[in-house]
PDB file of C-alpha atoms in Angstrom:
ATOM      1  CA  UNK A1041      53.936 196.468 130.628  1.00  0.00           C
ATOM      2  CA  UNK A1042      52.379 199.613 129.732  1.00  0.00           C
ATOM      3  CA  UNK A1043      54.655 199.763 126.606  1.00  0.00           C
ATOM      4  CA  UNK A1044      53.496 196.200 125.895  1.00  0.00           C
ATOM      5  CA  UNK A1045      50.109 197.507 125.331  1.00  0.00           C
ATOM      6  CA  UNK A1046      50.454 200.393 123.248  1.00  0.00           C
ATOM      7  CA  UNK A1047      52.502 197.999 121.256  1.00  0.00           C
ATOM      8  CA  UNK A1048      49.672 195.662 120.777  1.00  0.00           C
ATOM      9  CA  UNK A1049      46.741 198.791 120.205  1.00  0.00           C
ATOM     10  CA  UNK A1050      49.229 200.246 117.698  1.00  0.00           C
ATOM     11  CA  UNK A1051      49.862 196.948 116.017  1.00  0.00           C
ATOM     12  CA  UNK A1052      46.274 196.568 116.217  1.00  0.00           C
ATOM     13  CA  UNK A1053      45.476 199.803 114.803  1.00  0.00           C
ATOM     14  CA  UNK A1054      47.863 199.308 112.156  1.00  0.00           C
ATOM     15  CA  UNK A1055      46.171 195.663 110.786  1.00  0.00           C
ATOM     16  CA  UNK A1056      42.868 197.665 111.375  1.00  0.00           C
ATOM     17  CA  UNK A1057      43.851 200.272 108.985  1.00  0.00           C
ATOM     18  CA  UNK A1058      45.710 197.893 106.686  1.00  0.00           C
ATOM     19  CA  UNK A1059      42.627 196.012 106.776  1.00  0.00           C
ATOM     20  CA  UNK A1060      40.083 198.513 105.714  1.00  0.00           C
ATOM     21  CA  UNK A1061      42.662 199.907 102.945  1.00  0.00           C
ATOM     22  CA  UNK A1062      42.726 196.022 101.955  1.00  0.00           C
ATOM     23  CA  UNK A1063      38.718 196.241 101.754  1.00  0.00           C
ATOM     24  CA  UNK A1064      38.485 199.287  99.949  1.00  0.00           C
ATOM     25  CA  UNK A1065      41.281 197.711  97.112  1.00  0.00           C
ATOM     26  CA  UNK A1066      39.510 194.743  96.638  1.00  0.00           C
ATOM     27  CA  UNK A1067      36.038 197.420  96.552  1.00  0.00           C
ATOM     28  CA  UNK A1068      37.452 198.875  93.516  1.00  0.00           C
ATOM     29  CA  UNK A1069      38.903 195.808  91.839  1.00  0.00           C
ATOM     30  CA  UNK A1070      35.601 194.483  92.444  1.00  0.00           C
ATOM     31  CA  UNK A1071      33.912 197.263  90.771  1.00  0.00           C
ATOM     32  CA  UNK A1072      36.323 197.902  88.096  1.00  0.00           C
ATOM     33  CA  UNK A1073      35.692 194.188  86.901  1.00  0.00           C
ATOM     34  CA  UNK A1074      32.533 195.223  86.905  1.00  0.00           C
ATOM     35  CA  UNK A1075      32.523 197.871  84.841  1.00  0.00           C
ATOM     36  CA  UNK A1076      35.032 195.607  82.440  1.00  0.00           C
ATOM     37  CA  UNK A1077      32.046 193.087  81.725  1.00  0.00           C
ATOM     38  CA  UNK A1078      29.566 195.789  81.258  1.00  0.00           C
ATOM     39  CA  UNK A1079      31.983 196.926  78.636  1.00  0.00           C
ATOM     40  CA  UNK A1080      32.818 193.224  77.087  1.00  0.00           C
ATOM     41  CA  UNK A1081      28.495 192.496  77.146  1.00  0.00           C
ATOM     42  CA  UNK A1082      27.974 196.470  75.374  1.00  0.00           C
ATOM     43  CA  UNK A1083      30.695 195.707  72.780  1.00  0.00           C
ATOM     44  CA  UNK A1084      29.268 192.221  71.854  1.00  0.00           C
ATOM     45  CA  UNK A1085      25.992 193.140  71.424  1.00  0.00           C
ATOM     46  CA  UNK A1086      26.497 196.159  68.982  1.00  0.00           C
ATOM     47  CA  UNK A1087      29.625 194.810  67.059  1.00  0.00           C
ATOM     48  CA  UNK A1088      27.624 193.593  64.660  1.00  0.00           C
ATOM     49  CA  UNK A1089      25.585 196.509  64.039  1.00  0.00           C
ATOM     50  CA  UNK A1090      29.334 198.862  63.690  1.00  0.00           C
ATOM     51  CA  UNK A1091      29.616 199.679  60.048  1.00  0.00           C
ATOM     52  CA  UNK A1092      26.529 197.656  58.939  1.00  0.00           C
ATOM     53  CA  UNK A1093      23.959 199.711  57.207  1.00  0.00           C
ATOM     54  CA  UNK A1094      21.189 196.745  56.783  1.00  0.00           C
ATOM     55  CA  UNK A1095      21.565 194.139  58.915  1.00  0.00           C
ATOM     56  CA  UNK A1096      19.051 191.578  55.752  1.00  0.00           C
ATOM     57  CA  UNK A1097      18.273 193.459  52.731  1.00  0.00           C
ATOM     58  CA  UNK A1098      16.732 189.712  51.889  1.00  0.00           C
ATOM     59  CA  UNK A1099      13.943 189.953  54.518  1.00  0.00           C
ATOM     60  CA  UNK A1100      12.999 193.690  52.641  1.00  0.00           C
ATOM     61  CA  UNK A1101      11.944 192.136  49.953  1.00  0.00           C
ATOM     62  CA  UNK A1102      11.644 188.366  50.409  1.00  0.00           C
ATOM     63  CA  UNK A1103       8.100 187.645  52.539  1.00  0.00           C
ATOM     64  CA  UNK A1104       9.347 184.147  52.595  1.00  0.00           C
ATOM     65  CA  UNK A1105      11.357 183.162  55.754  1.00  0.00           C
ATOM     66  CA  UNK A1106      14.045 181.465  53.564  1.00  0.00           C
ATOM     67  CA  UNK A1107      15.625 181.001  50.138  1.00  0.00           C
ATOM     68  CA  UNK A1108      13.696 177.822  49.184  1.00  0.00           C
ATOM     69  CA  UNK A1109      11.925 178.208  45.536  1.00  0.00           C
ATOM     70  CA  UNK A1110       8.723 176.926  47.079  1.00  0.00           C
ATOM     71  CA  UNK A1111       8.747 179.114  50.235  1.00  0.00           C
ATOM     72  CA  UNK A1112       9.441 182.106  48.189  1.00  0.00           C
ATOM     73  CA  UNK A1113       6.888 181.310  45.253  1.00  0.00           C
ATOM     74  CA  UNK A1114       4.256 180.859  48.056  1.00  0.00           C
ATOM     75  CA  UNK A1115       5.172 183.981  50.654  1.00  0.00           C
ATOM     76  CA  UNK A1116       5.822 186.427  47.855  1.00  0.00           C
ATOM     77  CA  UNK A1117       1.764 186.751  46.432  1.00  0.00           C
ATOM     78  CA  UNK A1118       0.658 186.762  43.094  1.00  0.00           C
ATOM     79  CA  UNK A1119       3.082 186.114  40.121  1.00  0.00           C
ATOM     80  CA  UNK A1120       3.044 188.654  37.426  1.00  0.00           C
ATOM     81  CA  UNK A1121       4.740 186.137  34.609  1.00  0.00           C
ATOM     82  CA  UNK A1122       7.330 183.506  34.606  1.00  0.00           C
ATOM     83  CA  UNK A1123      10.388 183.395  31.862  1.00  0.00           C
ATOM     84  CA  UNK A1124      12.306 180.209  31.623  1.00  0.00           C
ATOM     85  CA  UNK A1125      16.124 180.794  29.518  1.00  0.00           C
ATOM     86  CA  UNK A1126      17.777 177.364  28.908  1.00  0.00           C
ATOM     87  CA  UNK A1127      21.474 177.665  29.127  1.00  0.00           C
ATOM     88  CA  UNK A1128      23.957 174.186  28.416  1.00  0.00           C
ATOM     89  CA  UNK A1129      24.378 173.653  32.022  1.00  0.00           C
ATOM     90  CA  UNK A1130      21.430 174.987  33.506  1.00  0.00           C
ATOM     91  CA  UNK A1131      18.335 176.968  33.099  1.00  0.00           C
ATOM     92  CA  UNK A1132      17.141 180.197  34.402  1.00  0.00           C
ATOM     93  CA  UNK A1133      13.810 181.219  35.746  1.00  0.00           C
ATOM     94  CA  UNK A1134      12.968 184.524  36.170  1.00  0.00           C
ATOM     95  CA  UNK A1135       9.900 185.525  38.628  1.00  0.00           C
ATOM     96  CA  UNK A1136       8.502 188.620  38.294  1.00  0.00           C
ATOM     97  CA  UNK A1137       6.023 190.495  40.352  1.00  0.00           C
ATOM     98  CA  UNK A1138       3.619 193.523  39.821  1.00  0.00           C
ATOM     99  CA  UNK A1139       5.420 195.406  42.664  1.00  0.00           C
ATOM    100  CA  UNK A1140       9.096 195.408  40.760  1.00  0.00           C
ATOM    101  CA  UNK A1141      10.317 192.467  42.234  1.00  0.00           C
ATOM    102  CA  UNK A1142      12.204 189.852  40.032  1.00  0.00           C
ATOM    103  CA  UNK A1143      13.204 186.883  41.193  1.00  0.00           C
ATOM    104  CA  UNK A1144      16.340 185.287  39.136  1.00  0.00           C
ATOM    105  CA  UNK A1145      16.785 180.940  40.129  1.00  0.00           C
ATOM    106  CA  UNK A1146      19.307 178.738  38.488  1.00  0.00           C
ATOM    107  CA  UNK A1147      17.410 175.664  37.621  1.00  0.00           C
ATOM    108  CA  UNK A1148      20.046 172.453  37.694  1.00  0.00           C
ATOM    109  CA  UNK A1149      17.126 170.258  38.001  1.00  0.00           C
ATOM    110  CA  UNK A1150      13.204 170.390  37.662  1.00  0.00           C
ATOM    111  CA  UNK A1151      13.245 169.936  41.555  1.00  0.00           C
ATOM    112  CA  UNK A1152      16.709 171.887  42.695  1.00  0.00           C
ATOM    113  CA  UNK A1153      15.721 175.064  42.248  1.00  0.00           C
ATOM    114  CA  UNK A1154      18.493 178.295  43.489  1.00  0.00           C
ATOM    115  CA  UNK A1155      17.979 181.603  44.141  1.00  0.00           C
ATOM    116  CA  UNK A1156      20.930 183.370  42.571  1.00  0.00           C
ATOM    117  CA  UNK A1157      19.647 187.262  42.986  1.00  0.00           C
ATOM    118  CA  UNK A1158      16.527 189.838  43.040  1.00  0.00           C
ATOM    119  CA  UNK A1159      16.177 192.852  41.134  1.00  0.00           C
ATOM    120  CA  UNK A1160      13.934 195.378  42.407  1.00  0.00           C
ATOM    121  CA  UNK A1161      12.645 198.298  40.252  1.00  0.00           C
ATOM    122  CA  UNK A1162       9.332 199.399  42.500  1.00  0.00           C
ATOM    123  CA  UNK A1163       9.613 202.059  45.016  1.00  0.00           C
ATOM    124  CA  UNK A1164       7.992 200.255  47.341  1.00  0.00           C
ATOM    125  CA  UNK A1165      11.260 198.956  48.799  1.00  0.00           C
ATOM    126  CA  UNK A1166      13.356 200.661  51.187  1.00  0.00           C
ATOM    127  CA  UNK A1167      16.284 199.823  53.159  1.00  0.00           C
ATOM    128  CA  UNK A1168      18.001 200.692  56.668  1.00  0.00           C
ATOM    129  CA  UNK A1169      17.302 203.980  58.496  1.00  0.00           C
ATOM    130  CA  UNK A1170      17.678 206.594  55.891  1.00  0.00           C
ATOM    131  CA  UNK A1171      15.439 204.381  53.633  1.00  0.00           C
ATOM    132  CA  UNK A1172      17.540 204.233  50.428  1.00  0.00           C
ATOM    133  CA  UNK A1173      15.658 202.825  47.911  1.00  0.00           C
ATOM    134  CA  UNK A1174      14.866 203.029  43.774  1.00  0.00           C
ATOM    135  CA  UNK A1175      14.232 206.700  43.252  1.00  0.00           C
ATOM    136  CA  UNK A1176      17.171 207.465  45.957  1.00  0.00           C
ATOM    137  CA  UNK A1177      19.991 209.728  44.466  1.00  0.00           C
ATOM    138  CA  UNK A1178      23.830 208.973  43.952  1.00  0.00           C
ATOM    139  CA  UNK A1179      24.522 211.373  46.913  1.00  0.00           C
ATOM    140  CA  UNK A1180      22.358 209.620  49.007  1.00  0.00           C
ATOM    141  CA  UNK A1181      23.770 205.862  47.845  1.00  0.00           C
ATOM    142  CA  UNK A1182      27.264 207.768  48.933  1.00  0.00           C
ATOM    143  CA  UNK A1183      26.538 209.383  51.807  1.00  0.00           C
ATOM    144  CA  UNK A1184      25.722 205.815  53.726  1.00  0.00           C
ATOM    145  CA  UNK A1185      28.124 203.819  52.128  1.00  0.00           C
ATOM    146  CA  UNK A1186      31.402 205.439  51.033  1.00  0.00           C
ATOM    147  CA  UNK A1187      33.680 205.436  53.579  1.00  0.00           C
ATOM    148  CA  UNK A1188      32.348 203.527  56.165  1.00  0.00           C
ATOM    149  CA  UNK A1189      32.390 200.309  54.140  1.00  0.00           C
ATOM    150  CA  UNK A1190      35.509 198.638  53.232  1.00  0.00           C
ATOM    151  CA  UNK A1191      33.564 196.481  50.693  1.00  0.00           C
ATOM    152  CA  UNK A1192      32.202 199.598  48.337  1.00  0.00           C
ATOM    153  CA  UNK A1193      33.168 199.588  44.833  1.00  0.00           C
ATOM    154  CA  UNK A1194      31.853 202.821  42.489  1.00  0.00           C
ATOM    155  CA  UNK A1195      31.795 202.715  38.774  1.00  0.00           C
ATOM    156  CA  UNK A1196      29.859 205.010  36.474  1.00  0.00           C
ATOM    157  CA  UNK A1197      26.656 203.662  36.618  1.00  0.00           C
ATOM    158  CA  UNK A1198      26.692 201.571  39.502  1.00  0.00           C
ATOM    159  CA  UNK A1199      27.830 201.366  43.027  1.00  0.00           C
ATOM    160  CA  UNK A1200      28.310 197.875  44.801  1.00  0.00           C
ATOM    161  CA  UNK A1201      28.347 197.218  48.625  1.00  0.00           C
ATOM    162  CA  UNK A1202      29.243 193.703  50.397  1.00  0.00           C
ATOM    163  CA  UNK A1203      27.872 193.640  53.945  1.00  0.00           C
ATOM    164  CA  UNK A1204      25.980 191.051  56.144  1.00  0.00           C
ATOM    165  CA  UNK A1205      27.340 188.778  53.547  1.00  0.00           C
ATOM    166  CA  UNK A1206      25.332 190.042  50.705  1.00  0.00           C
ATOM    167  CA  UNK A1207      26.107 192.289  47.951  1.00  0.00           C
ATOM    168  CA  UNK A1208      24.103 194.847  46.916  1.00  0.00           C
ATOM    169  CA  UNK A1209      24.448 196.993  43.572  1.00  0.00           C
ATOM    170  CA  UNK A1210      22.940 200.200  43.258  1.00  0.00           C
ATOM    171  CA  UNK A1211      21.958 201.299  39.217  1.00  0.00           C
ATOM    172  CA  UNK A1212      21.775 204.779  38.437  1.00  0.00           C
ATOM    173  CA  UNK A1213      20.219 206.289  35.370  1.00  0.00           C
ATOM    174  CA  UNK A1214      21.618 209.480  33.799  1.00  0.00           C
ATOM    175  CA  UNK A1215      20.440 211.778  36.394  1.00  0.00           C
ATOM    176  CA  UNK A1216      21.887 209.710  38.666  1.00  0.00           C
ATOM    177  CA  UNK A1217      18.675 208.673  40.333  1.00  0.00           C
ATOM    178  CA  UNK A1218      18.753 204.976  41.760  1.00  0.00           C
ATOM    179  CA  UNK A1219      16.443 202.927  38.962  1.00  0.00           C
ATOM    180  CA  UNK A1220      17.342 199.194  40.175  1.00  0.00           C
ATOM    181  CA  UNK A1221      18.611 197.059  43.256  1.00  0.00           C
ATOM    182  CA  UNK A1222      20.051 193.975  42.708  1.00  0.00           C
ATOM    183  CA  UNK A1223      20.666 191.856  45.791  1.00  0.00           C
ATOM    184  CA  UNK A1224      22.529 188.387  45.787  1.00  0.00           C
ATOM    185  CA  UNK A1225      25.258 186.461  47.519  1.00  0.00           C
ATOM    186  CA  UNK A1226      28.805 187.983  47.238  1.00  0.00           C
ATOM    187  CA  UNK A1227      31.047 185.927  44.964  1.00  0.00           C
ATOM    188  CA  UNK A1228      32.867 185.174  48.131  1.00  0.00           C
ATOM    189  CA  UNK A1229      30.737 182.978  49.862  1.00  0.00           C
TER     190      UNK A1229
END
């Protein structure tokens, strides 16, 4: 009898054991999920932001909260002159404002009205944290692009960067001093 009972507090001692080892494994797996998540939410809400310099050079220099022709006529203030070239397809209109803004539309009809780029010459402008701009140098242009973006093309005069689906093309003068920013839609898209 007696042996019966130290078989039963040792078996009972043993599932007790067993039991808290049991708790502290699912503890961990429990907390190691956890931590999983909190990686998986982290990573989704910076991906976007990896490698991405601007996240909408548009909103810079646009005032207008979208591409429309009348949205942009009406957010961007006080038109310096309009130019109108007729082409055999289409015509285009070229907006220009006192600040160095230029807005370039194809015209397919006198209603339908698209905005195929902007050309900025002012220095009031800048872009991302390092606030590149006209009047930025070459090293500068380089030293946030080159290398970290897969989409960078360099040519004599110009450097050319695809991100955030838009393409951006940096125009250097013979100093190499940053003199215009064109912005528009990558051929891509």
């Amino acid at each position: 009898m007696e042996n019966t009972v130290l078989m039963d507090i040792s078996l009972e001692h043993i599932l007790l054991i067993r039991g808290n080892s049991m708790s502290e494994r699912k503890q961990m797996f429990f907390w190691f999920v956890c931590l999983f998540i909190e990686i998986l939410v982290f990573y989704s809400i910076i991906k976007d932001d990896i490698g991405i310099y601007c996240r909408n050079y548009y909103a810079v220099v646009n005032h207008a909260d979208n591409n429309a022709y009348e949205a942009i006529i009406d957010a961007n203030g006080s038109i310096k002159k309009k130019k109108v070239i007729e082409r055999d397809e289409y015509k285009l209109e070229y907006v220009y404002y006192d600040d160095g803004r230029m807005f370039v539309f194809k015209v397919y009809y006198p209603d339908l009205k698209e905005l195929c780029y902007i050309d900025i010459t002012g220095e009031d402008y800048r872009f991302g944290r390092k606030k590149i701009g006209v009047g930025s140098s070459r090293k500068q242009i380089e030293a946030v692009y080159k290398g970290k973006n897969d989409k960078y093309c360099e040519y004599s005069k110009e450097i050319e960067v695809t991100e955030s689906r838009t393409n951006v093309s940096f125009y250097f003068n013979e100093q190499d001093i940053v003199y215009k920013i064109r912005i528009s839609k990558p051929e891509i898209y």
